[in-house]
Amino acid sequence: AVSAPFLGVYGPVPFFKKTAAYMLANIWGSIQLSTAVDAGTVSRDEGVIQAYKADRLVHDKMTPKMFTTMVAAMTDTLTRETGYDCPLLFQVPGQDRLVDQSKSLEYFKRLRVADKRLKTYPDSFHEPMNDLDKEMFFEDLQAWIEEHAK
């Protein structure tokens, strides 16, 4: 089961940031730079947003090496249509402003997997398990697990 598959960044990464990341990746790949990710993109639940803001382990930093490696991994994954020999569930939030949901949906359609299922949550933000309609997310996940545990 995959929630909000990270197969593309939502919105374009500015050219100068992308160029700088690739230049710095080999020179100073460990420098931590702000991504400017807003905690409000994670959930519509104000309690969840406040908990993210208060959590000292949550941050908006990314290294150039992480960015370039992440892009390479997404690119590599998107070239694969087979090789998954297990049941697959994609749970895709419809209002994700961190992950490009269109990449997830396109990839799901191309996948040649015998047992695959797609569940979408039109109103959910990036983390449907922490959003206002989380009960639906968990019910779908539980039903899929129970179906495949037989």
Short mmCIF file of N, CA and C in Angstrom, two decimals:
data_model
loop_
_atom_site.label_atom_id
_atom_site.label_comp_id
_atom_site.label_asym_id
_atom_site.label_seq_id
_atom_site.Cartn_x
_atom_site.Cartn_y
_atom_site.Cartn_z
N ALA A 1 0.85 -1.17 0.00
CA ALA A 1 0.00 0.00 0.00
C ALA A 1 0.90 1.23 0.00
N VAL A 2 0.60 2.16 -0.88
CA VAL A 2 1.39 3.40 -1.01
C VAL A 2 0.44 4.58 -0.90
N SER A 3 0.75 5.48 0.03
CA SER A 3 -0.04 6.67 0.22
C SER A 3 0.69 7.87 -0.38
N ALA A 4 0.01 8.64 -1.21
CA ALA A 4 0.58 9.83 -1.85
C ALA A 4 1.92 9.51 -2.50
N PRO A 5 1.94 8.58 -3.46
CA PRO A 5 3.21 8.18 -4.08
C PRO A 5 4.01 9.39 -4.58
N PHE A 6 5.25 9.47 -4.16
CA PHE A 6 6.10 10.62 -4.50
C PHE A 6 6.83 10.34 -5.81
N LEU A 7 6.13 10.62 -6.89
CA LEU A 7 6.68 10.38 -8.23
C LEU A 7 6.91 11.68 -8.99
N GLY A 8 6.63 12.78 -8.34
CA GLY A 8 6.85 14.10 -8.93
C GLY A 8 6.53 15.17 -7.91
N VAL A 9 7.27 16.26 -8.00
CA VAL A 9 7.06 17.39 -7.10
C VAL A 9 5.88 18.22 -7.62
N TYR A 10 5.03 18.66 -6.72
CA TYR A 10 3.90 19.50 -7.09
C TYR A 10 4.43 20.86 -7.53
N GLY A 11 4.06 21.27 -8.69
CA GLY A 11 4.50 22.57 -9.21
C GLY A 11 5.94 22.52 -9.69
N PRO A 12 6.29 23.46 -10.52
CA PRO A 12 7.66 23.47 -11.06
C PRO A 12 8.68 23.94 -10.02
N VAL A 13 9.82 23.28 -10.01
CA VAL A 13 10.94 23.74 -9.19
C VAL A 13 11.61 24.85 -10.00
N PRO A 14 11.80 26.03 -9.41
CA PRO A 14 12.42 27.12 -10.16
C PRO A 14 13.77 26.69 -10.77
N PHE A 15 14.02 27.15 -11.98
CA PHE A 15 15.23 26.78 -12.71
C PHE A 15 16.49 27.03 -11.91
N PHE A 16 16.57 28.19 -11.26
CA PHE A 16 17.79 28.52 -10.52
C PHE A 16 18.00 27.58 -9.34
N LYS A 17 16.92 27.15 -8.68
CA LYS A 17 17.04 26.22 -7.56
C LYS A 17 17.50 24.84 -8.05
N LYS A 18 16.90 24.41 -9.15
CA LYS A 18 17.27 23.11 -9.71
C LYS A 18 18.74 23.12 -10.16
N THR A 19 19.13 24.17 -10.84
CA THR A 19 20.51 24.30 -11.32
C THR A 19 21.48 24.34 -10.14
N ALA A 20 21.15 25.12 -9.14
CA ALA A 20 22.00 25.22 -7.95
C ALA A 20 22.13 23.87 -7.25
N ALA A 21 21.02 23.14 -7.16
CA ALA A 21 21.05 21.83 -6.50
C ALA A 21 21.99 20.88 -7.23
N TYR A 22 21.93 20.85 -8.56
CA TYR A 22 22.81 19.96 -9.31
C TYR A 22 24.27 20.39 -9.23
N MET A 23 24.52 21.68 -9.18
CA MET A 23 25.90 22.17 -9.04
C MET A 23 26.44 21.86 -7.65
N LEU A 24 25.62 22.11 -6.63
CA LEU A 24 26.06 21.91 -5.25
C LEU A 24 26.13 20.43 -4.84
N ALA A 25 25.37 19.58 -5.49
CA ALA A 25 25.29 18.17 -5.09
C ALA A 25 26.67 17.52 -5.03
N ASN A 26 27.55 17.87 -5.94
CA ASN A 26 28.88 17.26 -5.96
C ASN A 26 29.92 18.08 -5.20
N ILE A 27 29.62 19.34 -4.93
CA ILE A 27 30.58 20.21 -4.26
C ILE A 27 30.31 20.25 -2.75
N TRP A 28 29.06 20.51 -2.42
CA TRP A 28 28.65 20.64 -1.01
C TRP A 28 27.25 20.05 -0.88
N GLY A 29 27.16 18.76 -1.16
CA GLY A 29 25.87 18.08 -1.19
C GLY A 29 25.14 17.99 0.13
N SER A 30 25.86 18.25 1.23
CA SER A 30 25.24 18.09 2.55
C SER A 30 24.70 19.40 3.14
N ILE A 31 24.85 20.51 2.43
CA ILE A 31 24.33 21.77 2.96
C ILE A 31 22.80 21.69 3.03
N GLN A 32 22.25 22.11 4.14
CA GLN A 32 20.80 22.04 4.33
C GLN A 32 20.18 23.37 3.93
N LEU A 33 19.27 23.30 2.96
CA LEU A 33 18.60 24.48 2.45
C LEU A 33 17.10 24.36 2.68
N SER A 34 16.46 25.49 2.85
CA SER A 34 15.02 25.50 3.10
C SER A 34 14.25 25.14 1.83
N THR A 35 13.24 24.33 2.00
CA THR A 35 12.34 24.00 0.89
C THR A 35 11.14 24.93 0.86
N ALA A 36 10.95 25.68 1.93
CA ALA A 36 9.81 26.59 2.09
C ALA A 36 8.47 25.85 2.07
N VAL A 37 8.49 24.57 2.47
CA VAL A 37 7.25 23.80 2.56
C VAL A 37 6.43 24.30 3.73
N ASP A 38 5.18 24.56 3.47
CA ASP A 38 4.24 25.07 4.47
C ASP A 38 3.55 23.90 5.15
N ALA A 39 3.53 23.89 6.48
CA ALA A 39 2.87 22.82 7.24
C ALA A 39 1.40 22.70 6.87
N GLY A 40 0.80 23.77 6.39
CA GLY A 40 -0.61 23.75 6.00
C GLY A 40 -0.89 22.92 4.77
N THR A 41 0.14 22.45 4.08
CA THR A 41 -0.07 21.60 2.91
C THR A 41 -0.23 20.13 3.27
N VAL A 42 -0.01 19.80 4.53
CA VAL A 42 -0.05 18.40 4.95
C VAL A 42 -1.48 17.92 5.21
N SER A 43 -2.29 18.76 5.80
CA SER A 43 -3.62 18.35 6.23
C SER A 43 -4.55 19.56 6.31
N ARG A 44 -5.85 19.27 6.29
CA ARG A 44 -6.85 20.31 6.51
C ARG A 44 -7.21 20.41 7.98
N ASP A 45 -6.69 19.49 8.79
CA ASP A 45 -6.97 19.43 10.22
C ASP A 45 -6.03 20.39 10.95
N GLU A 46 -6.58 21.44 11.53
CA GLU A 46 -5.77 22.46 12.20
C GLU A 46 -4.94 21.87 13.33
N GLY A 47 -5.45 20.87 14.01
CA GLY A 47 -4.69 20.22 15.08
C GLY A 47 -3.44 19.53 14.55
N VAL A 48 -3.56 18.89 13.42
CA VAL A 48 -2.41 18.23 12.79
C VAL A 48 -1.38 19.27 12.37
N ILE A 49 -1.85 20.36 11.78
CA ILE A 49 -0.94 21.43 11.34
C ILE A 49 -0.18 22.01 12.53
N GLN A 50 -0.88 22.27 13.62
CA GLN A 50 -0.22 22.83 14.82
C GLN A 50 0.76 21.83 15.41
N ALA A 51 0.42 20.54 15.37
CA ALA A 51 1.34 19.51 15.89
C ALA A 51 2.61 19.46 15.04
N TYR A 52 2.47 19.59 13.72
CA TYR A 52 3.65 19.63 12.84
C TYR A 52 4.53 20.82 13.19
N LYS A 53 3.90 21.96 13.36
CA LYS A 53 4.67 23.18 13.67
C LYS A 53 5.39 23.07 15.01
N ALA A 54 4.79 22.37 15.96
CA ALA A 54 5.37 22.23 17.30
C ALA A 54 6.40 21.11 17.39
N ASP A 55 6.39 20.18 16.46
CA ASP A 55 7.28 19.02 16.50
C ASP A 55 8.70 19.43 16.12
N ARG A 56 9.64 19.28 17.04
CA ARG A 56 11.01 19.71 16.78
C ARG A 56 11.70 18.84 15.74
N LEU A 57 11.14 17.68 15.42
CA LEU A 57 11.73 16.81 14.41
C LEU A 57 11.23 17.11 13.00
N VAL A 58 10.23 17.96 12.88
CA VAL A 58 9.71 18.35 11.57
C VAL A 58 10.45 19.61 11.12
N HIS A 59 10.93 19.60 9.90
CA HIS A 59 11.66 20.75 9.37
C HIS A 59 11.39 20.90 7.88
N ASP A 60 11.88 21.97 7.31
CA ASP A 60 11.68 22.22 5.87
C ASP A 60 13.02 22.20 5.13
N LYS A 61 13.97 21.42 5.62
CA LYS A 61 15.30 21.39 5.03
C LYS A 61 15.47 20.20 4.07
N MET A 62 16.30 20.45 3.05
CA MET A 62 16.68 19.39 2.12
C MET A 62 18.09 19.72 1.64
N THR A 63 18.87 18.69 1.43
CA THR A 63 20.21 18.90 0.89
C THR A 63 20.17 18.79 -0.63
N PRO A 64 21.13 19.42 -1.31
CA PRO A 64 21.19 19.28 -2.77
C PRO A 64 21.34 17.81 -3.19
N LYS A 65 22.12 17.04 -2.44
CA LYS A 65 22.31 15.63 -2.77
C LYS A 65 20.99 14.87 -2.63
N MET A 66 20.22 15.18 -1.61
CA MET A 66 18.92 14.52 -1.46
C MET A 66 18.02 14.87 -2.63
N PHE A 67 17.99 16.14 -3.02
CA PHE A 67 17.14 16.55 -4.14
C PHE A 67 17.51 15.82 -5.42
N THR A 68 18.80 15.81 -5.77
CA THR A 68 19.21 15.17 -7.03
C THR A 68 18.98 13.66 -6.99
N THR A 69 19.22 13.05 -5.84
CA THR A 69 18.98 11.61 -5.68
C THR A 69 17.49 11.30 -5.77
N MET A 70 16.68 12.16 -5.17
CA MET A 70 15.23 11.99 -5.21
C MET A 70 14.71 12.09 -6.65
N VAL A 71 15.18 13.07 -7.40
CA VAL A 71 14.77 13.23 -8.80
C VAL A 71 15.19 12.01 -9.61
N ALA A 72 16.39 11.51 -9.38
CA ALA A 72 16.87 10.32 -10.09
C ALA A 72 16.00 9.11 -9.76
N ALA A 73 15.63 8.95 -8.49
CA ALA A 73 14.79 7.82 -8.08
C ALA A 73 13.40 7.91 -8.69
N MET A 74 12.82 9.11 -8.72
CA MET A 74 11.49 9.28 -9.34
C MET A 74 11.57 8.97 -10.83
N THR A 75 12.59 9.48 -11.49
CA THR A 75 12.76 9.25 -12.92
C THR A 75 12.91 7.76 -13.21
N ASP A 76 13.72 7.08 -12.41
CA ASP A 76 13.93 5.64 -12.58
C ASP A 76 12.63 4.87 -12.35
N THR A 77 11.92 5.21 -11.29
CA THR A 77 10.66 4.52 -11.00
C THR A 77 9.66 4.68 -12.13
N LEU A 78 9.57 5.88 -12.68
CA LEU A 78 8.59 6.14 -13.74
C LEU A 78 8.90 5.39 -15.03
N THR A 79 10.10 4.85 -15.17
CA THR A 79 10.43 4.06 -16.36
C THR A 79 10.01 2.60 -16.21
N ARG A 80 9.64 2.20 -15.03
CA ARG A 80 9.30 0.79 -14.75
C ARG A 80 7.79 0.57 -14.79
N GLU A 81 7.38 -0.43 -15.51
CA GLU A 81 5.96 -0.77 -15.57
C GLU A 81 5.69 -2.17 -15.04
N THR A 82 6.73 -2.93 -14.86
CA THR A 82 6.61 -4.30 -14.36
C THR A 82 7.62 -4.50 -13.24
N GLY A 83 7.62 -5.73 -12.72
CA GLY A 83 8.58 -6.06 -11.68
C GLY A 83 8.01 -6.05 -10.28
N TYR A 84 6.75 -5.67 -10.16
CA TYR A 84 6.09 -5.70 -8.86
C TYR A 84 5.31 -7.00 -8.79
N ASP A 85 5.75 -7.91 -7.94
CA ASP A 85 5.10 -9.21 -7.87
C ASP A 85 4.26 -9.36 -6.61
N CYS A 86 3.67 -8.25 -6.19
CA CYS A 86 2.80 -8.29 -5.02
C CYS A 86 1.60 -7.39 -5.30
N PRO A 87 0.52 -7.59 -4.57
CA PRO A 87 -0.64 -6.70 -4.73
C PRO A 87 -0.23 -5.26 -4.43
N LEU A 88 -0.86 -4.34 -5.12
CA LEU A 88 -0.48 -2.93 -5.00
C LEU A 88 -1.71 -2.06 -4.83
N LEU A 89 -1.70 -1.23 -3.80
CA LEU A 89 -2.76 -0.26 -3.54
C LEU A 89 -2.14 1.13 -3.57
N PHE A 90 -2.68 1.99 -4.43
CA PHE A 90 -2.28 3.40 -4.47
C PHE A 90 -3.40 4.19 -3.81
N GLN A 91 -3.08 4.96 -2.78
CA GLN A 91 -4.04 5.84 -2.12
C GLN A 91 -3.58 7.27 -2.40
N VAL A 92 -4.32 7.96 -3.27
CA VAL A 92 -3.88 9.24 -3.81
C VAL A 92 -4.81 10.37 -3.36
N PRO A 93 -4.25 11.34 -2.60
CA PRO A 93 -5.05 12.50 -2.21
C PRO A 93 -5.24 13.46 -3.38
N GLY A 94 -6.43 14.00 -3.52
CA GLY A 94 -6.75 14.86 -4.65
C GLY A 94 -6.29 16.30 -4.54
N GLN A 95 -6.00 16.76 -3.32
CA GLN A 95 -5.59 18.15 -3.13
C GLN A 95 -4.15 18.24 -2.61
N ASP A 96 -3.33 17.31 -3.01
CA ASP A 96 -1.93 17.27 -2.57
C ASP A 96 -1.17 18.44 -3.19
N ARG A 97 -0.53 19.26 -2.36
CA ARG A 97 0.27 20.39 -2.85
C ARG A 97 1.76 20.18 -2.56
N LEU A 98 2.14 18.93 -2.32
CA LEU A 98 3.55 18.56 -2.18
C LEU A 98 3.96 17.59 -3.28
N VAL A 99 3.08 16.64 -3.56
CA VAL A 99 3.34 15.60 -4.54
C VAL A 99 2.42 15.80 -5.74
N ASP A 100 2.97 15.63 -6.93
CA ASP A 100 2.18 15.77 -8.17
C ASP A 100 1.31 14.53 -8.36
N GLN A 101 0.03 14.66 -8.01
CA GLN A 101 -0.87 13.51 -8.09
C GLN A 101 -1.04 13.01 -9.52
N SER A 102 -0.91 13.89 -10.52
CA SER A 102 -1.08 13.45 -11.90
C SER A 102 -0.02 12.42 -12.29
N LYS A 103 1.20 12.57 -11.76
CA LYS A 103 2.26 11.58 -12.02
C LYS A 103 1.88 10.23 -11.43
N SER A 104 1.31 10.25 -10.23
CA SER A 104 0.89 9.00 -9.58
C SER A 104 -0.21 8.31 -10.38
N LEU A 105 -1.18 9.08 -10.83
CA LEU A 105 -2.31 8.52 -11.58
C LEU A 105 -1.87 7.99 -12.94
N GLU A 106 -1.01 8.73 -13.62
CA GLU A 106 -0.49 8.27 -14.91
C GLU A 106 0.32 7.00 -14.74
N TYR A 107 1.17 6.97 -13.73
CA TYR A 107 2.01 5.80 -13.47
C TYR A 107 1.14 4.58 -13.14
N PHE A 108 0.12 4.78 -12.31
CA PHE A 108 -0.76 3.67 -11.95
C PHE A 108 -1.40 3.06 -13.19
N LYS A 109 -1.85 3.90 -14.12
CA LYS A 109 -2.49 3.40 -15.34
C LYS A 109 -1.53 2.56 -16.17
N ARG A 110 -0.26 2.94 -16.22
CA ARG A 110 0.73 2.23 -17.02
C ARG A 110 1.23 0.94 -16.39
N LEU A 111 1.09 0.85 -15.07
CA LEU A 111 1.62 -0.33 -14.38
C LEU A 111 0.96 -1.61 -14.88
N ARG A 112 1.79 -2.56 -15.20
CA ARG A 112 1.30 -3.88 -15.60
C ARG A 112 1.46 -4.83 -14.42
N VAL A 113 0.50 -4.70 -13.51
CA VAL A 113 0.48 -5.48 -12.29
C VAL A 113 -0.85 -6.20 -12.24
N ALA A 114 -0.80 -7.50 -11.97
CA ALA A 114 -2.03 -8.31 -11.99
C ALA A 114 -3.05 -7.83 -10.96
N ASP A 115 -2.59 -7.47 -9.78
CA ASP A 115 -3.50 -7.09 -8.70
C ASP A 115 -3.15 -5.68 -8.24
N LYS A 116 -3.81 -4.70 -8.84
CA LYS A 116 -3.57 -3.31 -8.44
C LYS A 116 -4.91 -2.62 -8.22
N ARG A 117 -4.90 -1.69 -7.28
CA ARG A 117 -6.13 -0.96 -6.97
C ARG A 117 -5.76 0.50 -6.69
N LEU A 118 -6.63 1.38 -7.13
CA LEU A 118 -6.45 2.81 -6.93
C LEU A 118 -7.61 3.35 -6.11
N LYS A 119 -7.27 4.07 -5.06
CA LYS A 119 -8.27 4.76 -4.26
C LYS A 119 -7.86 6.23 -4.23
N THR A 120 -8.81 7.10 -4.55
CA THR A 120 -8.54 8.53 -4.52
C THR A 120 -9.40 9.20 -3.47
N TYR A 121 -8.87 10.28 -2.94
CA TYR A 121 -9.54 11.04 -1.89
C TYR A 121 -9.56 12.49 -2.36
N PRO A 122 -10.62 12.87 -3.08
CA PRO A 122 -10.68 14.16 -3.79
C PRO A 122 -10.39 15.38 -2.93
N ASP A 123 -10.78 15.38 -1.67
CA ASP A 123 -10.61 16.57 -0.83
C ASP A 123 -9.37 16.54 0.05
N SER A 124 -8.71 15.40 0.12
CA SER A 124 -7.58 15.22 1.04
C SER A 124 -6.32 15.95 0.60
N PHE A 125 -5.58 16.43 1.60
CA PHE A 125 -4.27 17.01 1.38
C PHE A 125 -3.23 15.89 1.39
N HIS A 126 -1.97 16.23 1.50
CA HIS A 126 -0.87 15.29 1.31
C HIS A 126 -0.94 14.04 2.19
N GLU A 127 -1.33 14.16 3.40
CA GLU A 127 -1.36 13.00 4.30
C GLU A 127 -2.81 12.62 4.62
N PRO A 128 -3.43 11.81 3.79
CA PRO A 128 -4.83 11.46 4.03
C PRO A 128 -5.07 10.75 5.36
N MET A 129 -4.03 10.09 5.89
CA MET A 129 -4.20 9.42 7.18
C MET A 129 -4.21 10.41 8.34
N ASN A 130 -3.89 11.67 8.05
CA ASN A 130 -3.93 12.73 9.06
C ASN A 130 -4.87 13.86 8.65
N ASP A 131 -5.79 13.57 7.75
CA ASP A 131 -6.68 14.61 7.25
C ASP A 131 -8.09 14.41 7.82
N LEU A 132 -8.98 15.30 7.46
CA LEU A 132 -10.33 15.28 8.03
C LEU A 132 -11.13 14.04 7.65
N ASP A 133 -10.83 13.44 6.50
CA ASP A 133 -11.56 12.23 6.09
C ASP A 133 -10.71 10.98 6.27
N LYS A 134 -9.88 10.96 7.32
CA LYS A 134 -8.96 9.84 7.55
C LYS A 134 -9.68 8.51 7.78
N GLU A 135 -10.90 8.55 8.28
CA GLU A 135 -11.62 7.29 8.51
C GLU A 135 -11.80 6.52 7.20
N MET A 136 -12.13 7.24 6.12
CA MET A 136 -12.30 6.61 4.81
C MET A 136 -10.98 5.99 4.35
N PHE A 137 -9.89 6.71 4.53
CA PHE A 137 -8.56 6.21 4.16
C PHE A 137 -8.27 4.90 4.88
N PHE A 138 -8.46 4.89 6.21
CA PHE A 138 -8.14 3.70 6.99
C PHE A 138 -9.11 2.55 6.72
N GLU A 139 -10.37 2.86 6.47
CA GLU A 139 -11.33 1.80 6.11
C GLU A 139 -10.93 1.14 4.80
N ASP A 140 -10.54 1.94 3.81
CA ASP A 140 -10.10 1.39 2.53
C ASP A 140 -8.84 0.55 2.70
N LEU A 141 -7.91 1.04 3.48
CA LEU A 141 -6.66 0.30 3.72
C LEU A 141 -6.94 -1.00 4.45
N GLN A 142 -7.76 -0.95 5.48
CA GLN A 142 -8.09 -2.17 6.24
C GLN A 142 -8.79 -3.19 5.34
N ALA A 143 -9.75 -2.75 4.55
CA ALA A 143 -10.47 -3.67 3.67
C ALA A 143 -9.52 -4.33 2.67
N TRP A 144 -8.59 -3.54 2.13
CA TRP A 144 -7.63 -4.07 1.16
C TRP A 144 -6.69 -5.08 1.83
N ILE A 145 -6.23 -4.78 3.04
CA ILE A 145 -5.35 -5.71 3.77
C ILE A 145 -6.10 -6.99 4.09
N GLU A 146 -7.33 -6.87 4.58
CA GLU A 146 -8.11 -8.07 4.92
C GLU A 146 -8.37 -8.91 3.68
N GLU A 147 -8.66 -8.27 2.56
CA GLU A 147 -8.89 -9.00 1.30
C GLU A 147 -7.65 -9.76 0.87
N HIS A 148 -6.48 -9.19 1.10
CA HIS A 148 -5.24 -9.82 0.63
C HIS A 148 -4.60 -10.71 1.69
N ALA A 149 -5.13 -10.74 2.89
CA ALA A 149 -4.58 -11.59 3.94
C ALA A 149 -5.16 -12.99 3.89
N LYS A 150 -6.16 -13.18 3.04
CA LYS A 150 -6.81 -14.50 2.95
C LYS A 150 -5.96 -15.50 2.22
#
